[in-house]
Coordinates of C-alpha atoms (C1' of nucleotides) in Angstrom, one line a residue:
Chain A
X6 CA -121.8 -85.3 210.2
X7 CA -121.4 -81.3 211.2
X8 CA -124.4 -79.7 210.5
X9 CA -123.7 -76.0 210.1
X10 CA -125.6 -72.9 212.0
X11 CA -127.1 -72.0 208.8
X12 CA -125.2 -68.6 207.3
X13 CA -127.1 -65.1 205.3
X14 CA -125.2 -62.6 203.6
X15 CA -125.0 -60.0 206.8
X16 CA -127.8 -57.6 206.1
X17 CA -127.7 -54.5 208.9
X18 CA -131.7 -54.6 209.4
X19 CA -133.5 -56.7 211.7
X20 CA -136.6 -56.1 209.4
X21 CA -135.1 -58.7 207.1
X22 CA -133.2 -61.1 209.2
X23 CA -134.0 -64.6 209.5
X24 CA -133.9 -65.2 213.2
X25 CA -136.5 -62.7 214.2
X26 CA -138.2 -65.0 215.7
X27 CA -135.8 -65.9 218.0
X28 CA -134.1 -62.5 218.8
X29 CA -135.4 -59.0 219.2
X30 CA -138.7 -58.0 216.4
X31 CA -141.3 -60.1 218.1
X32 CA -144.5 -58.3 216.8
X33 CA -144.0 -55.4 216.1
X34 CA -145.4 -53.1 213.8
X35 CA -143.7 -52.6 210.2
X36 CA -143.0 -48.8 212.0
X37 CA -141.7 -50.3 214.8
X38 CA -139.5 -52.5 213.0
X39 CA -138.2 -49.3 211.3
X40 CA -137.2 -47.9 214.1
X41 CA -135.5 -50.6 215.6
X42 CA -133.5 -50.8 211.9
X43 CA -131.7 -47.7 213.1
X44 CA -130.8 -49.3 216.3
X45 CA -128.3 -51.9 214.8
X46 CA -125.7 -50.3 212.9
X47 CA -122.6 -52.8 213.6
X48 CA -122.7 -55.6 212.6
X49 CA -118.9 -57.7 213.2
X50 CA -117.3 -61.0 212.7
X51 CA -115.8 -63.0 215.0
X52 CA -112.8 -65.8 214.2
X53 CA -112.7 -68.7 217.1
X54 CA -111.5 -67.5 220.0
X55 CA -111.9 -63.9 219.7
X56 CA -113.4 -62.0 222.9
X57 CA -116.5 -60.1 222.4
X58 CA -115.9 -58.3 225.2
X59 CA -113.9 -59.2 228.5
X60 CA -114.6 -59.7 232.6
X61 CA -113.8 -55.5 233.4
X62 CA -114.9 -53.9 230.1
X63 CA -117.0 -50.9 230.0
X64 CA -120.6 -51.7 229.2
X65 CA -122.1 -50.3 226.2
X66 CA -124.1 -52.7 224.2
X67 CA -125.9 -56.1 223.9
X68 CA -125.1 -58.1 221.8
X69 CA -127.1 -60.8 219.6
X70 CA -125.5 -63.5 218.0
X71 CA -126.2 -63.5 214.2
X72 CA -124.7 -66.8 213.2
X73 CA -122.0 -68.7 215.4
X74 CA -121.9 -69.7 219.0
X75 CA -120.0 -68.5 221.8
X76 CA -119.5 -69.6 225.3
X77 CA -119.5 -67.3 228.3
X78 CA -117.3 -67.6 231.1
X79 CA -116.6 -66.0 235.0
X80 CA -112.7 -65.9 236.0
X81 CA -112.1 -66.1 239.8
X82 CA -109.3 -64.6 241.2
X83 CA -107.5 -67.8 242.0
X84 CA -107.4 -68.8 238.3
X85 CA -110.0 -71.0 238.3
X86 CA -113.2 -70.1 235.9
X87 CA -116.5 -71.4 235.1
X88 CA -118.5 -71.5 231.9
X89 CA -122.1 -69.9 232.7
X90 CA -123.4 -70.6 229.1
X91 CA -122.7 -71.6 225.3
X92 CA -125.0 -69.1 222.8
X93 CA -126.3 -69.6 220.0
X94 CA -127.9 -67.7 216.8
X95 CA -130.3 -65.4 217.6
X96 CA -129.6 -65.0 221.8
X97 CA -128.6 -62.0 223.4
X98 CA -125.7 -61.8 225.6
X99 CA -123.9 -59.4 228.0
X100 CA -127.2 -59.0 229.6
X101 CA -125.1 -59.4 232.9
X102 CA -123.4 -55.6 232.4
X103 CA -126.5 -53.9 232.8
X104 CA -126.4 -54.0 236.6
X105 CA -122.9 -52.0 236.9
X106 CA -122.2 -50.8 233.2
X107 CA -118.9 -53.5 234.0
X108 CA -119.1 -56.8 232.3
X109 CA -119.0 -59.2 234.6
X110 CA -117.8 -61.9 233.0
X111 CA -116.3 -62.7 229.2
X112 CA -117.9 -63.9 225.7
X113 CA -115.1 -65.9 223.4
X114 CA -116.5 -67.1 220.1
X115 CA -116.2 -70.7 219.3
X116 CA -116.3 -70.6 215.6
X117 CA -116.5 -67.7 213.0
X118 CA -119.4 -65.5 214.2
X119 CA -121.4 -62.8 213.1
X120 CA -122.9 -60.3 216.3
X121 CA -125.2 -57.4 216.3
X122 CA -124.2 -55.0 218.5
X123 CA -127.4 -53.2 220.2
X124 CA -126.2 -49.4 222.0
X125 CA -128.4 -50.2 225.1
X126 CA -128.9 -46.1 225.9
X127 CA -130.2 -46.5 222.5
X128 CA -132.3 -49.5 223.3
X129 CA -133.6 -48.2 226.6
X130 CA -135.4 -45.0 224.6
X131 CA -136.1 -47.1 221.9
X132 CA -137.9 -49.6 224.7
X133 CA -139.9 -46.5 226.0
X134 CA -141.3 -45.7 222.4
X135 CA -142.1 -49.4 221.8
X136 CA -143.7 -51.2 224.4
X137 CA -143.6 -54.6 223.1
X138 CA -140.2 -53.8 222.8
X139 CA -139.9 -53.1 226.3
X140 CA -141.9 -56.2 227.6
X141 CA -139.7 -58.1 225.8
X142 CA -136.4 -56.8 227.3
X143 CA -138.1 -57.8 230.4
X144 CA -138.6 -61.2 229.1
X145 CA -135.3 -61.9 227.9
X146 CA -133.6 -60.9 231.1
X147 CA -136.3 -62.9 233.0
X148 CA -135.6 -66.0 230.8
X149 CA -132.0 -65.7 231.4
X150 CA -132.6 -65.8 235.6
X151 CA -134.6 -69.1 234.4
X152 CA -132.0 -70.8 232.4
X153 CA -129.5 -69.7 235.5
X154 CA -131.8 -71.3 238.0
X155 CA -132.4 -74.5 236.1
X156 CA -128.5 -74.8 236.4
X157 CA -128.3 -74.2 239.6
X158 CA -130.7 -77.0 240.1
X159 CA -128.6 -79.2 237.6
X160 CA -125.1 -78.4 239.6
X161 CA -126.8 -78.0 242.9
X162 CA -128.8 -81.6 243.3
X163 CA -127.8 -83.8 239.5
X164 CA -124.9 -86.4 239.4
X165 CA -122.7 -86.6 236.5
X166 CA -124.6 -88.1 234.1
X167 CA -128.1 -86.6 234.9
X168 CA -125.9 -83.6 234.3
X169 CA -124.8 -84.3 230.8
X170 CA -128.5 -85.6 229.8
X171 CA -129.5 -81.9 230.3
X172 CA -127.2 -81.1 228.8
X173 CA -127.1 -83.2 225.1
X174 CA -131.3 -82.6 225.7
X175 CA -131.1 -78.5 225.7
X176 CA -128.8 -78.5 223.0
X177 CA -131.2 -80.8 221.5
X178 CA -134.2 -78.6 221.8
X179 CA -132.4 -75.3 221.4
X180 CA -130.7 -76.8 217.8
X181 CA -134.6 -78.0 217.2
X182 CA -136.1 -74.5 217.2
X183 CA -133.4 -73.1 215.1
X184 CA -134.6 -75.4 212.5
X185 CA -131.7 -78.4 212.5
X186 CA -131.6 -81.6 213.7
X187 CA -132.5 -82.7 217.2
X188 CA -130.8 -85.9 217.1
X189 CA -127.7 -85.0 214.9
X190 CA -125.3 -82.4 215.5
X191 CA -121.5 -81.8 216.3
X192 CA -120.7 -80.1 219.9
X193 CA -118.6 -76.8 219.4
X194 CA -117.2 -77.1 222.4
X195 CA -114.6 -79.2 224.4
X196 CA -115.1 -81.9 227.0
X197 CA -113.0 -79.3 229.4
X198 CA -115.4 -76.7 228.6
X199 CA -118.4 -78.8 228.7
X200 CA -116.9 -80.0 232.1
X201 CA -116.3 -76.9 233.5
X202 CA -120.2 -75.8 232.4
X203 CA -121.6 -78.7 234.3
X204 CA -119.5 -78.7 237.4
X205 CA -117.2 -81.5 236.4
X206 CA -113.7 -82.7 235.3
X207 CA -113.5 -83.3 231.9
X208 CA -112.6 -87.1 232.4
X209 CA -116.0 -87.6 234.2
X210 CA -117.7 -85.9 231.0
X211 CA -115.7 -88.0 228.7
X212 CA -116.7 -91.6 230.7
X213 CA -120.2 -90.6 230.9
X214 CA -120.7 -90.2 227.4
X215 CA -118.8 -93.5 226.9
X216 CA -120.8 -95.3 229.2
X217 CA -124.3 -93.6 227.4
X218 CA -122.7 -94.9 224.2
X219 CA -122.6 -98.6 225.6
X220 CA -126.2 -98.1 227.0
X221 CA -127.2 -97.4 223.0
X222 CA -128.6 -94.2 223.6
X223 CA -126.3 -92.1 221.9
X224 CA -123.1 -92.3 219.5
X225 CA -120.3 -90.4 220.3
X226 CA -117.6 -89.6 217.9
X227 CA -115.3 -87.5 219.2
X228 CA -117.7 -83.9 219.2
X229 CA -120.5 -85.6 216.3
X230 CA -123.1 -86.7 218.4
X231 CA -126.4 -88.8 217.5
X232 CA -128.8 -88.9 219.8
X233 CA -130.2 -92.4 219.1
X234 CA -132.9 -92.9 222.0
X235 CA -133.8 -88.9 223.0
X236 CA -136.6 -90.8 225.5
X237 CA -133.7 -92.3 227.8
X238 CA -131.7 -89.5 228.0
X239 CA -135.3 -87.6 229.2
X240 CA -135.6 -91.0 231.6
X241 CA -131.8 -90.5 233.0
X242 CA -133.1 -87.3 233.8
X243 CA -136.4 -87.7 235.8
X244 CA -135.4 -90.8 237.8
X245 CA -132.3 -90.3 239.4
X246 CA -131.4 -93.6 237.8
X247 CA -131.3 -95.1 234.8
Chain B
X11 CA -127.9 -62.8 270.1
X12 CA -131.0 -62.3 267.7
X13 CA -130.8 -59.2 265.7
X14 CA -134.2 -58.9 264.3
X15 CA -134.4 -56.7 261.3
X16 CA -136.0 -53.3 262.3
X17 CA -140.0 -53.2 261.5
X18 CA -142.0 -49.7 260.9
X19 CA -145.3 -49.7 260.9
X20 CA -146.2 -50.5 257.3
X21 CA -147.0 -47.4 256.0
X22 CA -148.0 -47.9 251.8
X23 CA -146.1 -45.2 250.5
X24 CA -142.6 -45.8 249.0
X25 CA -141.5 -42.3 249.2
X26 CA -141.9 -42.4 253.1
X27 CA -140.1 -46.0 253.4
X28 CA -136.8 -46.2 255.5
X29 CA -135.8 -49.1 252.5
X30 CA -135.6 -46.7 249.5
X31 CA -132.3 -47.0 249.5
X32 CA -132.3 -50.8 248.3
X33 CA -135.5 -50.9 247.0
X34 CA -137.1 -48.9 244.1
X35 CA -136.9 -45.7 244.6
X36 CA -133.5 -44.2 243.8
X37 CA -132.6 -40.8 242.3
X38 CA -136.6 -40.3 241.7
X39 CA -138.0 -36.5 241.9
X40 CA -140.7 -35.7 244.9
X41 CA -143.1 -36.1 242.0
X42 CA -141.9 -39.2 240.5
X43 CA -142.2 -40.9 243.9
X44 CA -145.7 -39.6 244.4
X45 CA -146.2 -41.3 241.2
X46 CA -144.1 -44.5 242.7
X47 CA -146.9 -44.2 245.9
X48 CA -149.9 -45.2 243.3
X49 CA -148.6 -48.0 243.1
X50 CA -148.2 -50.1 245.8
X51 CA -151.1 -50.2 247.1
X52 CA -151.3 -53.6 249.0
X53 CA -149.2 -54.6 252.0
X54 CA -149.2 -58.0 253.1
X55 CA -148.2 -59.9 255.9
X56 CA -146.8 -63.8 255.8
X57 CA -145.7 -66.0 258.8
X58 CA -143.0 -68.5 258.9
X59 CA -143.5 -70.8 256.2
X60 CA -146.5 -69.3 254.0
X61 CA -146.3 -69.1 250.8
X62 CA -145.4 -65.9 248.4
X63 CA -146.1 -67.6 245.8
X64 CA -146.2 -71.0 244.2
X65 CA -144.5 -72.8 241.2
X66 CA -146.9 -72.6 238.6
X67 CA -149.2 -69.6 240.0
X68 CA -149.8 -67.2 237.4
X69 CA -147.9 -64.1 237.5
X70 CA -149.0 -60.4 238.3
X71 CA -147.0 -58.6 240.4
X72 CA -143.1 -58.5 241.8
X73 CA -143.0 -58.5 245.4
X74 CA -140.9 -56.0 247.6
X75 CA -140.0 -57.4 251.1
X76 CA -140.5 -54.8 253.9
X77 CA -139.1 -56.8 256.6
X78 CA -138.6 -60.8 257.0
X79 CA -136.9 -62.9 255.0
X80 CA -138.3 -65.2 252.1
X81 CA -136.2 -68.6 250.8
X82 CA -137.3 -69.3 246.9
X83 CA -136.7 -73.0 245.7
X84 CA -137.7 -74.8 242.3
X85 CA -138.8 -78.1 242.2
X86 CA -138.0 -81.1 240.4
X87 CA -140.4 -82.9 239.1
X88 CA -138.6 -86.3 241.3
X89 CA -139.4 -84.6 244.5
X90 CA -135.7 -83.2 244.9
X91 CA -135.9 -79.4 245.3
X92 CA -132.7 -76.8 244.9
X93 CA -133.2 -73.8 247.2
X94 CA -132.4 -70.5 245.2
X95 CA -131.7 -68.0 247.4
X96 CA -132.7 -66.2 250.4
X97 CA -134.0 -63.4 250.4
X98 CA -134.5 -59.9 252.9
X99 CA -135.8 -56.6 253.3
X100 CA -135.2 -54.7 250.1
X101 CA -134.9 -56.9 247.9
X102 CA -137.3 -57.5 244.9
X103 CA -138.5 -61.3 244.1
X104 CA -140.7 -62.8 241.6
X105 CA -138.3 -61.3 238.7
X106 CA -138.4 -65.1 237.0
X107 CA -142.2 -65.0 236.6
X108 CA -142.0 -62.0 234.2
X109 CA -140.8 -64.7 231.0
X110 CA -143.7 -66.9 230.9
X111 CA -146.2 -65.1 232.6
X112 CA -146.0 -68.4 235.5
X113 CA -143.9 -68.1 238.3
X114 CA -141.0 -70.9 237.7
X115 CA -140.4 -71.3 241.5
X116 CA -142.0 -70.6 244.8
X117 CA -140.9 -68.0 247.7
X118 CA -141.5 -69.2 251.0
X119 CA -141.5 -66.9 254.3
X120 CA -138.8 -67.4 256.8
X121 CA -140.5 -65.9 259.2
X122 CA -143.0 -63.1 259.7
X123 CA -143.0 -61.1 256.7
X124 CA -144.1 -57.7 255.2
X125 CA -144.4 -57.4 251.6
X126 CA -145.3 -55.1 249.2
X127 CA -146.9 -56.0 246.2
X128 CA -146.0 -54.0 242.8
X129 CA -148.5 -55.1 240.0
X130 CA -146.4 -55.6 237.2
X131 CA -148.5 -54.1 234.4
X132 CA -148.3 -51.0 236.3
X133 CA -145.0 -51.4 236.9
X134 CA -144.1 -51.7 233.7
X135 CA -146.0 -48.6 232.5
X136 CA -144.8 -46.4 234.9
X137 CA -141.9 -46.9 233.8
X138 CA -141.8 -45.8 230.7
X139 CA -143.0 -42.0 232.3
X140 CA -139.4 -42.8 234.6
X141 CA -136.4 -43.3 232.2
X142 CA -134.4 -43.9 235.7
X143 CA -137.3 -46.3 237.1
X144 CA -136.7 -48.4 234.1
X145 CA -132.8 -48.1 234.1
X146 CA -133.3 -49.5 237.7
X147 CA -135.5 -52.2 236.8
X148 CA -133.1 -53.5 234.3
X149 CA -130.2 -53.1 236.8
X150 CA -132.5 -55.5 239.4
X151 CA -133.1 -57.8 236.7
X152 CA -129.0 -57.8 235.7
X153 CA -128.1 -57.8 239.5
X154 CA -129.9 -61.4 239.8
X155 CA -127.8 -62.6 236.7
X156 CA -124.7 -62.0 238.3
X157 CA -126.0 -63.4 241.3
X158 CA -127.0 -66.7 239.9
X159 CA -123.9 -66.5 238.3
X160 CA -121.8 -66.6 240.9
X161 CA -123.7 -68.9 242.4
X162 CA -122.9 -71.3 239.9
X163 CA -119.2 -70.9 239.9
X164 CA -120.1 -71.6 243.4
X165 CA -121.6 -74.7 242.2
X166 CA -119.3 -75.5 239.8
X167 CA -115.7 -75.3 241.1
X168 CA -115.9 -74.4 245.1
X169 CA -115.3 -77.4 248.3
X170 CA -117.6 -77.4 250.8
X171 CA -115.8 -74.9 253.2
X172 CA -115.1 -72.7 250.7
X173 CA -118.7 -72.4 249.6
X174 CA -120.0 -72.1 253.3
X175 CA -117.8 -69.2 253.8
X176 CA -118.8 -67.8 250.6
X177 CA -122.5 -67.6 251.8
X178 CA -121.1 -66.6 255.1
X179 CA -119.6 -63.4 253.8
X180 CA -122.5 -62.8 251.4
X181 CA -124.9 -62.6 254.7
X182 CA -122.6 -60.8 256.2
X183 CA -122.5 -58.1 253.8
X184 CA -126.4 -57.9 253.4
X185 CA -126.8 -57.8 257.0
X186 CA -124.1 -54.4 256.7
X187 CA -125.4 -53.2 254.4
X188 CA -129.0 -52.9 256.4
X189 CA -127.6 -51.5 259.3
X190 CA -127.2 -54.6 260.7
X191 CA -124.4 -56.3 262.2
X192 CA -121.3 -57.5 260.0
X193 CA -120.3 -60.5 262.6
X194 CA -123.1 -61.2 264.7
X195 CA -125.9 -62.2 262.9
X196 CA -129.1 -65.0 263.6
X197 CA -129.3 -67.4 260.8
X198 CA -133.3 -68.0 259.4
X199 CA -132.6 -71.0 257.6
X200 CA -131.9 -74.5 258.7
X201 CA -128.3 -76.3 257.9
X202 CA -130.8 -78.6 255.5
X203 CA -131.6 -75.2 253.8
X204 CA -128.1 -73.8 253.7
X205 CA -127.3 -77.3 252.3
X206 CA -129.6 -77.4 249.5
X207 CA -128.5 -73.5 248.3
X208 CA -124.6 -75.0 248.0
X209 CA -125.7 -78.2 246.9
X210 CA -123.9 -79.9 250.0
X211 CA -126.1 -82.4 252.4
X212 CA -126.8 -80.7 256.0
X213 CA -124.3 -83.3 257.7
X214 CA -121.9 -81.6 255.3
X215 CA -122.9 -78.2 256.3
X216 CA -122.7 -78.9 259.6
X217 CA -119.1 -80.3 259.5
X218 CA -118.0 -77.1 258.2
X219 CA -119.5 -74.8 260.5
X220 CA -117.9 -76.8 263.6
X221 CA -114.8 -76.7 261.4
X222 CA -114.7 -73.2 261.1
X223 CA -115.6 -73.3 265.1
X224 CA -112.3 -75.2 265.6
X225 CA -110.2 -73.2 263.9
X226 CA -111.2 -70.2 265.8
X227 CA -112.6 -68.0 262.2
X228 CA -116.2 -68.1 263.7
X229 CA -118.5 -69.1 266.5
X230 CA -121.5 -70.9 266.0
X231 CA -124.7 -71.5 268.9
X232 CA -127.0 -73.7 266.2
X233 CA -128.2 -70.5 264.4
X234 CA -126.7 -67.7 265.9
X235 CA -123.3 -67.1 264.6
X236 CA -120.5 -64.8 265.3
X237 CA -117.8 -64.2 262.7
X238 CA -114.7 -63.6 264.8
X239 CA -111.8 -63.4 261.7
X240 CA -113.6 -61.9 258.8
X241 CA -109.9 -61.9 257.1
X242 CA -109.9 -66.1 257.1
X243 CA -113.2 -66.7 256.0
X244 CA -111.9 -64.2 252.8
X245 CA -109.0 -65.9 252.5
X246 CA -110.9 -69.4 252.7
X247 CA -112.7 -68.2 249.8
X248 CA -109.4 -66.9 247.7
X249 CA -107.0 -69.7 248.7
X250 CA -109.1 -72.6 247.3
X251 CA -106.8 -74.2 250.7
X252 CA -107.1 -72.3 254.0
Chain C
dC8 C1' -142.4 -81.9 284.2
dA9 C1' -142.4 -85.4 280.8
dA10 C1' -142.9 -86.8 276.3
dC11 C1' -142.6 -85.7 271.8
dT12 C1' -140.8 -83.5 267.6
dG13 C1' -137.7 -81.6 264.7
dC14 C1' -133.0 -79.9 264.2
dT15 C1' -128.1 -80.4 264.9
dT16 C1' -123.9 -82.7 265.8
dT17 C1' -120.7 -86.4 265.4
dG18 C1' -118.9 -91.0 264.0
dA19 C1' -118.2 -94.9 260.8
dT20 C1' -118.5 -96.3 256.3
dA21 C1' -119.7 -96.1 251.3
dT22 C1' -119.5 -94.0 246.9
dA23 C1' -119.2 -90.8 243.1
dT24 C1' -116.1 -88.0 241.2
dA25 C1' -111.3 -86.1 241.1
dT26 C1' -106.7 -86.9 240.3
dC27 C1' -102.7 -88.9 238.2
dA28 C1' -101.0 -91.3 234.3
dA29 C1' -100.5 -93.1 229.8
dA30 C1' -102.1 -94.4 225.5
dA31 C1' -105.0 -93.3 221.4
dA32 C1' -107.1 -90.4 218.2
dG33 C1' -107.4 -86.1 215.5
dA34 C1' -105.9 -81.7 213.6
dG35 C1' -102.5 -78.9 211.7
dT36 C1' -97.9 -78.3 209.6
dA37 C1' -93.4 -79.0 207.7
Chain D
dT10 C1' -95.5 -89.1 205.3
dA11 C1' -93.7 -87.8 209.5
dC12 C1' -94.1 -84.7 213.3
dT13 C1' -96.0 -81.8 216.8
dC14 C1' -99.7 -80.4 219.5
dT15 C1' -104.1 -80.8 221.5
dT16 C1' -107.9 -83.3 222.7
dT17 C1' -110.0 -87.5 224.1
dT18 C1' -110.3 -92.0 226.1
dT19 C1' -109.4 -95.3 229.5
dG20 C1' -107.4 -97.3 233.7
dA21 C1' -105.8 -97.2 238.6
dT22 C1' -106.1 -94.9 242.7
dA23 C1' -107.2 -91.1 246.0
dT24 C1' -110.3 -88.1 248.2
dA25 C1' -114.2 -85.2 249.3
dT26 C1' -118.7 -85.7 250.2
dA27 C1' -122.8 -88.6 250.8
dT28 C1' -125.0 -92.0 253.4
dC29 C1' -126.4 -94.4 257.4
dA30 C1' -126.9 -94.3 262.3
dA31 C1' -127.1 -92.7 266.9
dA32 C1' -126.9 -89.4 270.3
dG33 C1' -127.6 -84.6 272.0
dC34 C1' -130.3 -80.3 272.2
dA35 C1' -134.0 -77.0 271.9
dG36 C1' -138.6 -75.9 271.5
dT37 C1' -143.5 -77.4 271.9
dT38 C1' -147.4 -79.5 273.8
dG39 C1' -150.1 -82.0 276.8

DNA sequence: CAACTGCTTTGATATATATCAAAAAGAGTA
DNA sequence: TACTCTTTTTGATATATATCAAAGCAGTTG
């Protein structure tokens, strides 16, 4: 059963939003808070498949996810692309244009969204002012190298299935701390696109959740998936067999 | 032929090092690098295979490298290990420390090493005096997502020949862009090393290279390699079929 | 120099995943 | 409902890379 990325009415203020646990206003000050209030003055909706912004664009803001998911993507030249991430509520993405005010690659919504935009010029004063605020640009950017490591690791030493356990278990978590189910949730995205995240055709993706469907650890219908044994997906993952 | 990477006497001062191009200090005024000079105050040496740092060691500073080259690698916890990167003079490491406050992977020397340490507290509040020192910070931090981005579209959707020559090309334009040579370059790393960063075995690596050999694009002497058709490896990369 | 050690190359074979193909299942629409 | 279009599943086969094994080299140490 689909289990919704709960939706607010869009108010413009972080002061008030829901996810600021998650997103920018970790303590601050109610001053603080304020000021960062004047920072977010967009705020836009998405339908599936709209771009954010596109591989080339100009850089001019960050962007955080208000409700909705996207997935982000690199094109080469040859045609072929690869999915670097699927965001969720309350993550900030295009963190990748900072470095030559180009976006590097694209953001396409995959449902009806709701984004934050976040003038970085206005965001780098704002980050002077607040240091907290700074610190925790820092962070974010830092946790981003992280997750990009950790798949590295995943695409650089994990076969097939190892590579969808990591997957199904960080959607797992990352639904978890947004407040839903860790066990019960429908995938937003395709078996190509899951595929092309994990370094894998999307017939390998397919049989491997098949094959953890006859082991009993999950159920798989189509993209509503119950994680029915969370402990042997963790076990797929640590020993290199099941 | 060995082309070792030039070495000055280590001097502590940014403002009078030959790397400021690369490193930290661009576009600062004569009194924002004096500032810059406070602090970096420890130089350090490393031999072949010290540690930098460790997975799991708490983290205070970012590390410039002077001169030597550094290979950082996470670990799983079933003994496999993915090797990150490699690393040279100029660049900045330790960037993936900054979002838990515990460095997520370890940097080990290649060889003998200078470093510079830059406590990251200080860091940090220096540059909010320097608007551009933290506009460049941010830019390091984005310049490693792209990298580990490409990396995984490396990961993800490259053969083996067409991911050696990727990290071909990418050593050969670090070692231009040092001065260096563009085609004739000493490799630091083993082919089990180079294997693990493209997530190939070594046998696999080695294939390639003696490949490559055949078809008269480079010549390889175990480490010391010579790039004779720059053009091919390019087109290696583009063609997806050479 | 010889013996040792670790790294690299090369060959033979195994295996995981890709590819090709077709059927089945859903989703949207007339 | 019937129809189209896309996505997913499953099977048969091909292929790139891994694995296993041995030999060659280079550097180090006694």
């Amino acid at each position: 059963m689909p289990l919704p990325v709960s939706i607010h009415p869009p108010k413009s203020a972080c002061s008030s939003c829901n996810l600021a646990e998650l997103c920018l206003p970790i303590d601050l000050s109610a001053r603080e808070l304020r000021k960062l209030d004047e920072l977010s003055t967009l705020k836009r909706n998405f339908s599936r498949s709209d771009y954010l912004y596109r591989s080339g664009d100009k850089f001019r803001s960050l962007f955080a996810i208000h409700s909705g998911s996207f997935k982000t993507q690199i094109l080469h030249e040859d045609g072929r692309e690869q999915v670097t991430g699927f965001q969720m509520a309350g993550e900030i993405i295009g963190l990748d244009a900072i470095s030559t005010d180009i976006h590097a690659c694209e953001a396409v919504a995959m449902e009806s969204c709701v984004v934050c935009e976040l003038p970085f010029n206005k965001l780098e004063a704002l980050s002077r002012e607040i240091p907290t605020l700074q610190r925790h640009l820092y962070k974010i950017m830092s946790r981003e190298i992280v997750r990009d490591q950790g798949i590295m690791l995943l695409l650089g030493s994990m076969r097939a299935e190892e590579r969808l356990a990591a997957f199904l278990l960080n959607l797992s978590q990352r639904y978890a701390a947004r407040g839903l189910s860790a066990t019960q949730f429908q995938l937003r995205m395709s078996r190509q696109e899951i595929g092309s995240y994990l370094g894998l055709k999307l017939e390998t993706v397919s049989r491997a959740f098949s094959h953890f469907q006859e082991d009993g650890i999950i159920i798989v219908k189509v993209r509503a998936i119950e994680i029915i044994n969370l402990a042997s997906l963790q076990a797929c993952l640590n020993n290199s067999r099941l």
